[in-house]
Coordinates of C-alpha atoms in Angstrom, one line a residue:
Chain A
M179 CA -150.3 47.4 -34.5
S180 CA -153.5 48.9 -33.0
F181 CA -153.2 46.6 -30.0
D182 CA -149.9 47.9 -28.9
P183 CA -151.3 50.4 -26.3
F184 CA -153.4 47.6 -25.0
F185 CA -150.4 45.3 -24.4
K186 CA -148.5 48.2 -22.9
S187 CA -151.3 48.8 -20.3
L188 CA -151.5 45.1 -19.6
F189 CA -147.9 45.2 -18.7
S190 CA -148.1 48.3 -16.6
G191 CA -151.1 46.7 -14.9
V192 CA -148.9 43.7 -13.9
L193 CA -146.3 46.1 -12.7
L194 CA -148.7 48.1 -10.6
G195 CA -150.2 44.9 -9.3
S196 CA -146.8 43.8 -8.1
L197 CA -146.3 47.0 -6.2
Y198 CA -149.8 46.9 -4.7
F199 CA -149.2 43.3 -3.7
M200 CA -146.2 44.3 -1.6
M201 CA -148.2 47.0 0.2
A202 CA -151.5 45.1 0.5
T203 CA -149.9 41.9 2.0
G204 CA -148.7 43.9 5.0
L205 CA -152.1 45.5 5.4
T206 CA -154.0 42.3 5.2
L207 CA -151.7 40.6 7.6
C208 CA -152.2 43.4 10.1
W209 CA -156.0 43.1 9.7
G210 CA -155.9 39.4 10.1
V211 CA -153.6 39.2 13.1
L212 CA -154.1 42.4 15.0
G213 CA -157.6 43.1 13.9
I214 CA -156.7 46.7 13.1
F215 CA -156.6 48.8 10.0
N216 CA -153.3 50.5 9.5
F217 CA -153.9 53.9 7.9
A218 CA -150.2 54.7 8.6
H219 CA -149.1 52.2 6.0
G220 CA -148.9 54.8 3.3
A221 CA -146.7 57.0 5.5
I222 CA -144.4 54.0 6.0
V223 CA -144.2 53.5 2.2
M224 CA -143.1 57.1 2.0
C225 CA -140.6 56.7 4.8
G226 CA -139.0 53.7 3.0
A227 CA -138.6 55.8 -0.1
Y228 CA -137.0 58.7 1.7
M229 CA -134.7 56.4 3.6
A230 CA -133.5 55.1 0.3
Y231 CA -133.1 58.7 -0.9
V232 CA -130.8 59.5 2.0
C233 CA -128.8 56.4 1.5
I234 CA -128.3 56.8 -2.3
L235 CA -127.9 60.6 -2.6
S236 CA -125.9 61.4 0.5
L237 CA -124.1 58.2 1.2
H238 CA -123.8 57.1 -2.5
L239 CA -124.6 53.5 -1.8
N240 CA -125.6 50.7 -4.1
Y241 CA -129.3 49.7 -4.2
L242 CA -128.5 46.3 -2.8
V243 CA -126.8 47.8 0.2
V244 CA -129.7 50.2 0.6
F245 CA -132.2 47.4 0.9
A246 CA -129.9 45.7 3.5
L247 CA -129.7 49.0 5.4
I248 CA -133.3 50.1 5.4
T249 CA -134.8 46.8 6.3
P250 CA -133.6 46.7 9.9
F251 CA -134.7 50.4 10.2
L252 CA -138.2 49.7 9.0
F253 CA -138.4 46.6 11.1
C254 CA -137.5 48.7 14.2
L255 CA -140.1 51.3 13.2
G256 CA -142.8 48.6 13.0
I257 CA -141.8 47.2 16.4
F258 CA -141.7 50.7 17.9
I259 CA -145.2 51.5 16.6
E260 CA -146.6 48.3 17.9
R261 CA -144.9 48.4 21.3
F262 CA -145.4 52.0 22.3
I263 CA -148.6 53.0 20.5
M264 CA -150.7 50.0 19.5
R265 CA -150.2 47.8 22.6
P266 CA -151.5 50.3 25.2
L267 CA -154.5 50.9 22.8
L268 CA -155.2 47.3 22.0
S269 CA -155.3 46.4 25.7
Q270 CA -158.1 49.0 26.3
T271 CA -161.5 47.6 26.3
G272 CA -164.2 50.0 25.5
K273 CA -166.8 51.1 22.9
M274 CA -164.3 53.4 21.3
A275 CA -161.3 51.1 21.2
F276 CA -161.6 50.4 17.5
T277 CA -162.1 54.0 16.6
A278 CA -159.1 54.9 18.8
V279 CA -156.9 52.6 16.8
I280 CA -158.0 54.1 13.5
M281 CA -157.5 57.6 14.8
T282 CA -154.1 56.7 16.1
T283 CA -152.9 55.3 12.8
L284 CA -154.1 58.4 11.1
A285 CA -152.1 60.5 13.6
I286 CA -149.0 58.4 13.1
S287 CA -149.3 58.9 9.4
N288 CA -149.7 62.7 10.0
I289 CA -146.6 62.7 12.3
L290 CA -144.4 60.8 9.8
E291 CA -145.5 63.0 6.8
N292 CA -144.9 66.2 8.7
A293 CA -141.6 65.0 10.0
V294 CA -140.4 64.2 6.5
L295 CA -141.8 67.6 5.3
M296 CA -139.8 69.3 8.0
I297 CA -136.5 67.5 7.2
F298 CA -136.6 67.3 3.4
G299 CA -139.1 70.0 2.4
G300 CA -142.0 69.6 0.1
R301 CA -140.2 69.7 -3.2
M302 CA -140.4 66.6 -5.4
K303 CA -137.4 64.3 -5.4
R304 CA -136.3 61.5 -7.7
L305 CA -134.5 58.3 -7.0
P306 CA -132.0 57.3 -9.7
K307 CA -132.8 54.2 -11.8
M308 CA -131.6 50.9 -10.5
F309 CA -130.4 49.6 -13.9
K310 CA -130.3 51.3 -17.2
G311 CA -131.7 49.9 -20.4
V312 CA -134.8 48.3 -21.8
I313 CA -135.7 44.9 -23.2
R314 CA -137.8 44.5 -26.3
L315 CA -140.5 41.9 -26.0
G316 CA -142.7 42.3 -29.0
P317 CA -145.0 45.3 -28.5
I318 CA -143.9 46.0 -24.9
T319 CA -140.6 47.5 -23.9
P320 CA -140.1 47.0 -20.1
T321 CA -137.1 48.6 -18.5
Y322 CA -134.8 46.4 -16.4
D323 CA -136.2 48.2 -13.3
N324 CA -139.7 46.9 -14.1
I325 CA -138.4 43.4 -14.5
V326 CA -136.6 43.7 -11.2
I327 CA -139.8 44.9 -9.4
I328 CA -141.9 42.1 -10.8
T329 CA -139.2 39.5 -9.9
V330 CA -138.7 40.8 -6.4
S331 CA -142.4 40.9 -5.8
L332 CA -142.7 37.3 -7.0
V333 CA -139.8 36.3 -4.7
I334 CA -141.5 38.1 -1.8
L335 CA -144.7 36.3 -2.6
I336 CA -143.1 32.9 -2.6
T337 CA -141.1 33.7 0.6
M338 CA -144.2 34.8 2.4
V339 CA -146.2 31.8 1.4
V340 CA -143.4 29.4 2.5
A341 CA -142.7 31.4 5.6
L342 CA -146.4 31.4 6.7
K343 CA -146.7 27.6 6.0
K344 CA -143.3 26.3 7.2
T345 CA -141.6 28.5 9.8
K346 CA -142.4 28.7 13.4
V347 CA -143.2 32.4 13.4
G348 CA -145.3 32.0 10.3
M349 CA -147.3 29.2 11.9
A350 CA -147.7 31.3 15.0
V351 CA -149.0 34.2 12.9
R352 CA -151.6 31.9 11.3
A353 CA -152.6 30.5 14.6
V354 CA -153.2 34.0 16.1
E355 CA -155.1 34.9 13.0
Q356 CA -157.4 32.0 13.5
D357 CA -157.9 32.1 17.3
K358 CA -156.2 34.5 19.7
E359 CA -157.3 32.8 22.9
A360 CA -156.4 29.3 21.8
S361 CA -152.9 30.6 20.7
Y362 CA -152.4 31.9 24.3
L363 CA -153.3 28.4 25.5
V364 CA -150.8 26.6 23.3
G365 CA -148.1 28.9 24.5
I366 CA -147.7 31.4 21.7
N367 CA -146.5 34.8 22.7
V368 CA -149.3 36.7 21.0
K369 CA -147.9 40.1 21.7
R370 CA -144.6 39.2 20.1
V371 CA -146.5 37.9 17.1
Y372 CA -148.2 41.3 16.9
S373 CA -144.8 43.0 16.9
Y374 CA -143.5 40.8 14.2
T375 CA -146.5 41.3 12.1
L376 CA -146.4 45.0 12.1
A377 CA -142.6 44.9 11.6
I378 CA -142.9 42.6 8.6
S379 CA -145.6 44.7 7.1
S380 CA -143.6 47.8 7.6
V381 CA -140.6 46.2 5.8
L382 CA -142.7 45.2 2.9
A383 CA -144.3 48.7 2.7
G384 CA -140.8 50.3 2.8
I385 CA -139.4 48.1 0.0
A386 CA -142.5 48.9 -2.0
G387 CA -141.8 52.6 -1.3
V388 CA -138.3 52.3 -2.7
F389 CA -139.6 50.8 -5.9
L390 CA -142.4 53.3 -6.1
G391 CA -139.9 56.1 -5.7
S392 CA -137.7 54.7 -8.5
I393 CA -140.6 54.8 -10.9
Y394 CA -142.4 58.0 -9.9
V395 CA -141.4 60.9 -7.7
L396 CA -140.9 61.3 -4.0
T397 CA -143.1 63.8 -2.1
P398 CA -144.1 63.7 1.6
S399 CA -147.7 62.8 0.6
M400 CA -146.7 60.1 -2.0
G401 CA -148.1 57.4 0.3
G402 CA -151.7 58.6 0.0
D403 CA -152.4 57.4 -3.5
P404 CA -151.0 53.8 -3.4
I405 CA -152.5 53.3 0.1
L406 CA -156.0 54.0 -1.2
L407 CA -155.5 51.4 -3.9
S408 CA -154.2 48.9 -1.4
F409 CA -157.4 49.5 0.5
I410 CA -159.3 48.6 -2.6
V411 CA -157.1 45.6 -3.0
I412 CA -157.7 44.2 0.4
V413 CA -161.4 44.9 0.4
L414 CA -161.7 43.2 -3.0
G415 CA -159.6 40.2 -1.9
G416 CA -161.5 39.9 1.4
L417 CA -160.1 41.3 4.6
G418 CA -157.4 39.2 6.1
S419 CA -157.3 36.8 3.2
F420 CA -153.7 36.3 1.9
Q421 CA -154.6 34.6 -1.4
G422 CA -157.3 37.1 -1.9
A423 CA -154.8 40.0 -1.6
I424 CA -152.5 38.4 -4.1
I425 CA -155.1 37.9 -6.8
A426 CA -156.9 41.2 -6.1
S427 CA -153.7 43.3 -6.3
Y428 CA -153.2 42.1 -9.9
I429 CA -156.8 42.6 -10.7
V430 CA -156.7 46.2 -9.3
G431 CA -153.5 46.9 -11.1
L432 CA -155.0 45.7 -14.4
I433 CA -158.2 47.7 -13.9
Q434 CA -156.2 50.8 -13.1
A435 CA -154.0 50.4 -16.2
L436 CA -156.9 49.7 -18.6
A437 CA -159.0 52.6 -17.1
S438 CA -156.0 54.9 -17.6
L439 CA -155.9 53.8 -21.2
V440 CA -159.6 54.5 -21.7
V441 CA -160.5 57.5 -19.6
G442 CA -157.1 59.0 -18.7
T443 CA -154.8 58.7 -15.6
H444 CA -156.7 61.1 -13.4
W445 CA -160.1 59.6 -13.9
A446 CA -158.8 56.1 -13.3
R447 CA -159.0 56.8 -9.6
V448 CA -162.6 57.6 -9.9
V449 CA -163.3 54.4 -11.8
L450 CA -161.5 52.4 -9.0
F451 CA -163.6 54.2 -6.4
L452 CA -166.7 53.2 -8.2
C453 CA -165.4 49.6 -8.2
L454 CA -164.8 49.9 -4.4
M455 CA -168.4 51.2 -4.1
L456 CA -169.8 48.3 -6.1
I457 CA -167.7 45.8 -4.1
L458 CA -168.9 47.2 -0.8
M459 CA -172.5 47.2 -1.9
F460 CA -172.7 43.7 -3.3
R461 CA -169.8 41.7 -1.8
P462 CA -168.5 43.6 1.3
Y463 CA -166.7 40.4 2.4
G464 CA -164.6 40.4 -0.8
L465 CA -163.9 37.7 -3.3
F466 CA -162.2 35.3 -0.8
G467 CA -163.0 36.7 2.6
E468 CA -165.3 35.0 5.1
R469 CA -168.9 36.2 5.0
V470 CA -169.3 38.5 8.0
G471 CA -172.3 40.7 7.4
Chain B
M48 CA -186.3 77.6 37.9
N49 CA -185.0 76.5 41.3
Y50 CA -181.6 77.4 42.8
A51 CA -179.8 74.1 42.1
K52 CA -180.8 74.2 38.5
L53 CA -179.6 77.7 38.2
R54 CA -176.3 76.9 39.8
G55 CA -175.7 74.0 37.3
R56 CA -176.1 76.5 34.5
V57 CA -173.6 79.0 35.8
P58 CA -170.7 77.9 33.6
L59 CA -172.9 78.0 30.6
I60 CA -174.2 81.4 31.3
F61 CA -170.8 82.7 32.2
S62 CA -169.2 81.4 28.9
L63 CA -172.1 82.7 26.8
G64 CA -171.7 86.2 28.3
F65 CA -168.0 85.9 27.8
L66 CA -168.4 85.1 24.1
F67 CA -170.9 87.9 23.7
F68 CA -168.8 90.6 25.2
I69 CA -165.3 89.7 23.9
P70 CA -165.5 92.3 21.0
L71 CA -166.3 95.1 23.4
F72 CA -163.2 94.6 25.4
Y73 CA -160.8 93.0 22.9
S74 CA -161.6 94.1 19.4
D75 CA -158.1 93.3 18.1
T76 CA -158.6 92.0 14.5
Y77 CA -156.3 89.1 14.8
T78 CA -157.9 87.8 18.0
L79 CA -161.3 88.0 16.5
H80 CA -160.2 86.2 13.4
V81 CA -158.8 83.3 15.4
M82 CA -162.1 83.3 17.4
I83 CA -164.1 83.1 14.1
I84 CA -161.9 80.2 12.9
S85 CA -162.5 78.6 16.3
F86 CA -166.2 78.8 15.9
C87 CA -165.8 77.2 12.5
Y88 CA -163.8 74.3 14.0
A89 CA -166.2 74.1 16.9
V90 CA -169.1 73.4 14.6
I91 CA -167.1 70.9 12.6
A92 CA -166.0 69.1 15.8
M93 CA -169.5 69.2 17.3
N94 CA -171.0 67.6 14.2
F95 CA -168.3 65.1 14.0
D96 CA -169.1 64.3 17.6
L97 CA -172.8 63.8 16.9
L98 CA -171.8 61.2 14.3
L99 CA -169.1 59.4 16.1
G100 CA -169.9 59.9 19.8
Y101 CA -173.7 59.6 19.5
A102 CA -174.5 57.5 16.4
G103 CA -171.3 55.5 16.6
V104 CA -170.5 56.1 12.9
F105 CA -166.8 56.9 12.2
S106 CA -166.8 59.0 9.1
C107 CA -163.4 60.2 7.7
S108 CA -164.9 62.6 5.2
Q109 CA -166.3 65.4 7.3
F110 CA -163.9 67.9 5.6
A111 CA -165.0 66.7 2.1
F112 CA -168.6 67.7 3.0
F113 CA -167.2 71.0 4.4
S114 CA -165.6 71.6 1.0
I115 CA -168.8 70.7 -0.8
G116 CA -170.5 73.4 1.1
S117 CA -167.8 76.0 0.5
Y118 CA -167.2 75.2 -3.1
T119 CA -170.9 75.1 -4.0
S120 CA -171.6 78.4 -2.4
A121 CA -168.5 80.0 -3.9
I122 CA -169.2 78.7 -7.4
L123 CA -172.8 79.9 -7.2
A124 CA -171.7 83.4 -6.1
L125 CA -168.9 83.7 -8.6
R126 CA -170.6 82.1 -11.7
L127 CA -174.2 83.0 -11.2
G128 CA -174.0 85.9 -8.9
V129 CA -176.2 84.3 -6.3
S130 CA -176.4 86.2 -3.0
P131 CA -174.2 84.5 -0.4
W132 CA -177.2 84.3 2.0
I133 CA -178.9 81.9 -0.4
G134 CA -175.6 80.3 -1.5
V135 CA -174.6 79.1 1.9
F136 CA -177.9 77.3 2.3
A137 CA -177.6 75.9 -1.2
G138 CA -174.1 74.7 -0.2
A139 CA -175.5 73.1 2.9
G140 CA -178.2 71.5 0.9
A141 CA -175.7 70.1 -1.6
A142 CA -173.6 68.7 1.3
A143 CA -176.7 67.1 2.8
L144 CA -177.7 65.6 -0.5
A145 CA -174.2 64.2 -1.0
G146 CA -174.3 63.0 2.6
L147 CA -177.6 61.3 1.9
V148 CA -176.2 59.5 -1.1
V149 CA -173.0 58.4 0.7
G150 CA -175.0 57.5 3.8
L151 CA -177.5 55.4 1.9
L152 CA -174.6 53.6 0.2
T153 CA -172.5 52.9 3.2
L154 CA -174.4 52.9 6.4
R155 CA -175.7 49.4 5.9
L156 CA -172.1 48.2 6.2
K157 CA -170.3 47.4 9.4
G158 CA -168.5 50.2 11.2
F159 CA -165.1 49.7 9.9
Y160 CA -166.2 49.6 6.2
I161 CA -167.9 53.0 6.7
S162 CA -164.6 54.6 7.7
L163 CA -162.9 53.0 4.8
F164 CA -165.5 54.1 2.3
T165 CA -165.7 57.6 3.6
F166 CA -161.9 57.8 3.6
A167 CA -161.8 56.7 0.0
F168 CA -164.6 59.2 -0.8
Q169 CA -162.6 62.1 0.6
M170 CA -159.5 61.2 -1.3
V171 CA -161.3 60.8 -4.6
F172 CA -163.3 64.0 -4.1
Y173 CA -160.0 65.7 -3.4
S174 CA -158.5 64.4 -6.7
V175 CA -161.7 65.4 -8.6
L176 CA -161.5 69.0 -7.3
L177 CA -157.8 69.0 -8.1
M178 CA -158.5 68.0 -11.7
N179 CA -160.5 71.2 -12.1
P180 CA -163.5 69.8 -14.1
Y181 CA -165.0 72.4 -16.5
E182 CA -162.7 75.0 -15.0
L183 CA -165.1 75.2 -12.0
T184 CA -163.0 74.5 -9.0
G185 CA -159.7 76.2 -9.8
G186 CA -157.5 73.2 -9.2
T187 CA -154.7 73.7 -6.7
M188 CA -155.2 77.5 -6.7
G189 CA -158.7 77.2 -5.4
L190 CA -161.3 79.9 -5.9
L191 CA -160.5 83.6 -5.1
N192 CA -162.4 86.8 -4.8
I193 CA -165.5 85.2 -3.3
P194 CA -167.9 88.0 -2.4
S195 CA -168.7 88.6 1.2
F196 CA -172.0 88.9 3.0
Q197 CA -174.0 92.2 3.1
L198 CA -177.0 93.0 5.2
G199 CA -178.4 96.4 4.7
T200 CA -175.7 98.9 5.7
I201 CA -173.7 96.4 7.7
K202 CA -170.7 95.2 5.7
F203 CA -169.2 91.9 6.5
G204 CA -165.7 90.8 5.7
G205 CA -164.1 94.2 6.1
L206 CA -161.2 95.2 8.3
S207 CA -163.4 95.3 11.4
K208 CA -164.2 91.7 12.2
I209 CA -166.9 92.6 14.7
P210 CA -169.9 91.9 12.4
D211 CA -168.4 88.6 11.2
Y212 CA -167.7 87.7 14.8
Y213 CA -171.3 88.0 15.7
L214 CA -172.4 86.2 12.5
F215 CA -170.3 83.2 13.3
L216 CA -171.2 83.3 17.0
F217 CA -174.9 83.2 15.9
I218 CA -174.4 80.2 13.6
F219 CA -172.3 78.5 16.3
L220 CA -175.0 79.0 18.9
V221 CA -177.8 77.9 16.5
S222 CA -175.8 74.8 15.6
T223 CA -175.1 74.0 19.3
F224 CA -178.8 74.5 20.2
I225 CA -180.0 72.2 17.4
M226 CA -177.4 69.7 18.4
L227 CA -178.5 69.7 22.0
K228 CA -182.1 69.4 21.0
T229 CA -181.4 66.5 18.7
V230 CA -179.4 64.7 21.3
G231 CA -182.1 65.2 23.9
S232 CA -185.0 64.1 21.6
H233 CA -186.1 60.6 20.9
I234 CA -183.8 60.6 17.8
G235 CA -180.8 61.2 20.0
L236 CA -181.9 58.4 22.3
A237 CA -182.1 56.1 19.3
F238 CA -178.6 57.1 18.4
I239 CA -177.3 56.4 21.8
A240 CA -179.1 53.0 21.9
L241 CA -177.7 52.0 18.6
R242 CA -174.2 53.0 19.7
D243 CA -174.3 51.2 23.0
H244 CA -176.0 47.9 21.9
E245 CA -177.0 47.7 18.3
E246 CA -178.7 44.2 18.5
Y247 CA -180.8 45.2 21.5
A248 CA -181.8 48.5 20.0
I249 CA -182.9 46.7 16.8
C250 CA -185.0 44.3 19.0
R251 CA -186.7 47.3 20.5
G252 CA -187.7 48.5 17.1
I253 CA -185.1 51.0 16.2
N254 CA -184.2 51.0 12.5
P255 CA -180.4 51.4 12.5
Y256 CA -180.1 52.3 8.9
K257 CA -182.7 55.0 9.1
Y258 CA -181.3 56.6 12.3
K259 CA -177.7 56.4 11.2
T260 CA -178.7 58.1 7.9
I261 CA -180.5 60.8 9.8
A262 CA -177.4 61.4 12.0
F263 CA -175.2 61.5 8.9
V264 CA -177.4 64.0 7.1
I265 CA -177.8 66.3 10.1
S266 CA -174.1 66.3 10.8
V267 CA -173.2 66.9 7.2
F268 CA -175.8 69.7 6.7
F269 CA -174.3 71.8 9.5
T270 CA -170.7 71.0 8.4
G271 CA -171.6 72.1 4.8
L272 CA -173.3 75.3 6.1
M273 CA -170.2 76.2 8.1
G274 CA -168.2 75.5 4.9
G275 CA -170.2 78.1 3.0
F276 CA -169.8 80.8 5.7
Y277 CA -166.1 80.0 5.9
A278 CA -165.7 80.5 2.1
H279 CA -167.5 83.9 2.2
Y280 CA -165.6 85.0 5.2
L281 CA -162.1 84.2 3.9
H282 CA -163.0 85.2 0.3
A283 CA -161.2 82.1 -0.8
V284 CA -161.4 78.4 -0.7
D285 CA -158.7 75.9 -1.6
L286 CA -157.9 72.2 -1.1
Y287 CA -155.9 72.7 2.0
I288 CA -158.9 72.2 4.2
M289 CA -159.1 68.6 3.0
S290 CA -155.5 67.8 3.8
W291 CA -154.4 65.2 6.4
G292 CA -153.2 67.9 8.7
T293 CA -156.7 69.5 9.0
M294 CA -158.3 66.1 9.3
A295 CA -156.0 65.1 12.1
L296 CA -156.6 68.5 13.8
G297 CA -160.4 68.0 13.7
M298 CA -160.0 64.5 15.1
T299 CA -157.7 65.7 17.8
M300 CA -160.3 68.2 18.9
L301 CA -162.8 65.4 19.3
V302 CA -160.4 63.2 21.2
V303 CA -159.0 65.8 23.5
G304 CA -162.4 67.1 24.3
G305 CA -163.9 63.7 24.8
I306 CA -165.9 61.7 22.4
G307 CA -169.7 61.8 23.0
T308 CA -169.7 65.0 25.1
I309 CA -170.9 67.9 23.0
Y310 CA -169.2 70.5 25.2
G311 CA -165.8 68.8 25.2
P312 CA -165.1 69.1 21.5
I313 CA -166.2 72.7 21.6
I314 CA -163.8 73.6 24.4
A315 CA -161.1 71.6 22.7
S316 CA -161.6 73.3 19.4
F317 CA -161.1 76.7 20.9
F318 CA -158.1 75.6 22.8
L319 CA -156.5 73.8 19.8
T320 CA -157.2 76.6 17.3
F321 CA -155.5 79.1 19.5
L322 CA -152.6 76.6 20.2
V323 CA -152.1 76.0 16.5
E324 CA -152.2 79.7 15.7
F325 CA -149.8 80.4 18.6
L326 CA -147.3 77.8 17.3
S327 CA -147.7 78.8 13.6
G328 CA -144.0 79.9 13.6
M329 CA -143.0 76.3 14.0
G330 CA -144.2 75.1 10.6
P331 CA -145.0 71.4 10.2
L332 CA -143.8 70.7 13.8
R333 CA -147.0 72.0 15.2
F334 CA -149.0 69.2 13.4
I335 CA -146.5 66.7 14.8
L336 CA -147.3 68.1 18.2
V337 CA -151.0 68.1 17.7
S338 CA -151.0 64.5 16.5
S339 CA -148.8 63.4 19.3
L340 CA -151.2 65.1 21.7
M341 CA -154.0 63.0 20.2
I342 CA -152.1 59.7 20.6
V343 CA -151.1 60.6 24.2
V344 CA -154.7 61.4 25.1
L345 CA -156.0 58.3 23.4
I346 CA -153.6 56.1 25.4
F347 CA -153.7 57.8 28.8
A348 CA -157.1 59.5 29.0
P349 CA -159.3 58.0 26.4
S350 CA -162.4 59.8 27.7
G351 CA -160.7 63.2 27.1
L352 CA -161.1 66.4 28.9
M353 CA -164.7 66.0 29.9
G354 CA -164.0 62.5 31.2
I355 CA -161.3 63.8 33.5
L356 CA -163.6 66.6 34.7
Q357 CA -166.4 64.2 35.4
R358 CA -164.1 61.8 37.2
T359 CA -162.5 64.4 39.4
R360 CA -166.0 65.8 40.2
A361 CA -167.3 62.4 41.1
R362 CA -164.3 61.3 43.2
G363 CA -163.4 64.5 44.8
V364 CA -160.1 66.2 44.3
Q365 CA -158.2 64.3 46.9
Q366 CA -158.3 61.1 44.9
F367 CA -156.8 62.7 41.8
P368 CA -153.5 60.8 42.1
K369 CA -155.4 57.8 40.9
F370 CA -155.4 59.3 37.5
L371 CA -151.6 59.7 37.7
N372 CA -151.5 56.0 38.7
S373 CA -153.3 55.0 35.6
I374 CA -150.6 56.7 33.5
L375 CA -148.0 54.4 35.1
K376 CA -150.2 51.4 34.6
A377 CA -150.6 52.0 30.9
F378 CA -147.0 51.4 30.2
S379 CA -146.6 48.4 32.4
R380 CA -149.1 46.3 30.4

């Protein structure tokens, strides 16, 4: 009886963890392969949600069709960002190259947010529910939507693991992650791998955005909050570590849910920030990352 | 002072004179207001430049410290009736103290983690202010009716912006002077050494942690001081100053002017503040333009305005097409 809220927050922790996992995977892949930190990831999350909004409320499409439609769009967005913005920057060699990349991703994020603000206005919008109804499982009552989100994130998880291990592109991605020069030597088209990585991470972010929009509300700045948590996830998991990101996203989701239960939703962010501070102070290389310094 | 030295200072003397005499010829309230905001941004951009361009620390939370300065000063004036002259320094002190804490926590880390941590700090500070703890910060509304400065019979913050203009010009000049002195001193040399080759600098006995913390605190102190003056000048503070748009604007000033050149960001901040005011009818589109400008500059002319000036001066004007050539090259990579 008295443990009901506890189980409820455990469940919402798993749910949040699934969402963070979808966002953090893209970020950690980007870091591992390109060696950049993509601050525009949150804006891409937001773009995915707004694309779904257009598809559903103006074109009256089914959610399944929506995913089929927005995936190529997000893929192209990722390739565009890599080809025309990141590639000229990454080929610069200078003291400030790394800073330039961070600044550029912040600028991209600003451009996307303001573009959406210009087109749709700042008012909150809602996506309709995917499925109606709830299931009763003892103390927790997940909606069908929640089950779908958790299932899809598990499917994505398995697909990613298999794709990285078995497919040619996946192996190329891992090879570039380990050693860029050696990958050139064995004939991998490193620049194309960069493009694919950013494209895949954008697709994952966009899909996460649709799910996020179906739970919460859509605003032009909705990407800021989850992106901060994805940062915490990939720092906790260790930068560039795929397994680390998986485990850490669920840990962060659970911490956030339990902190919301204890100190309230708004202060939960502060608690997570304190966690980030502690991680950075004592284990800056994360739980699974390689020790760098 | 010999002739050559004097000739080198002509642009400086000319621009100083220009800044001093603007109100005499052009005392239009709106123009002076935009000039005052430009001074504000110039101080922010300059201190950002000290941190990024000289100490090599990329902090994403300059505007959080700006808000610490303005909110502290505003709360002191509104709640305790403290004189704004004391309040602004209290605000700057609070910002410096916060900067010291953040600096001590983060500056041991590698460069990229510092940006991440400061970014998170700014976002969390934003949400704390938004939650309005103890009804102090006013939430989304911000704080209103902040008293303005008063000095004897001179009243600041009135319809005539001339006293405010000279006040902000004074702070701007003081900040610039201290910045130039810092950069020229042994501390500044240590910053540059650390930025250019950290391992070698450490071998020569420079403590990176200490000097980076010094840079952080100096930069944050002046940013917070400007924050206090800004709050008392506008009579209001809100959370808008910590939004992504403002942050991107500040970074654009730095990039367009040229990172690591104090004068560059100053010139760029005047240019961009006027540009943004000029385009204010365009709504969000102007921020899209400003951010695009930043990306274009980063790709095609990463050393910014000052870099272009130095290059043209070094090569002579007849070789200028080489710069155009580099634009073509950037896309063929």
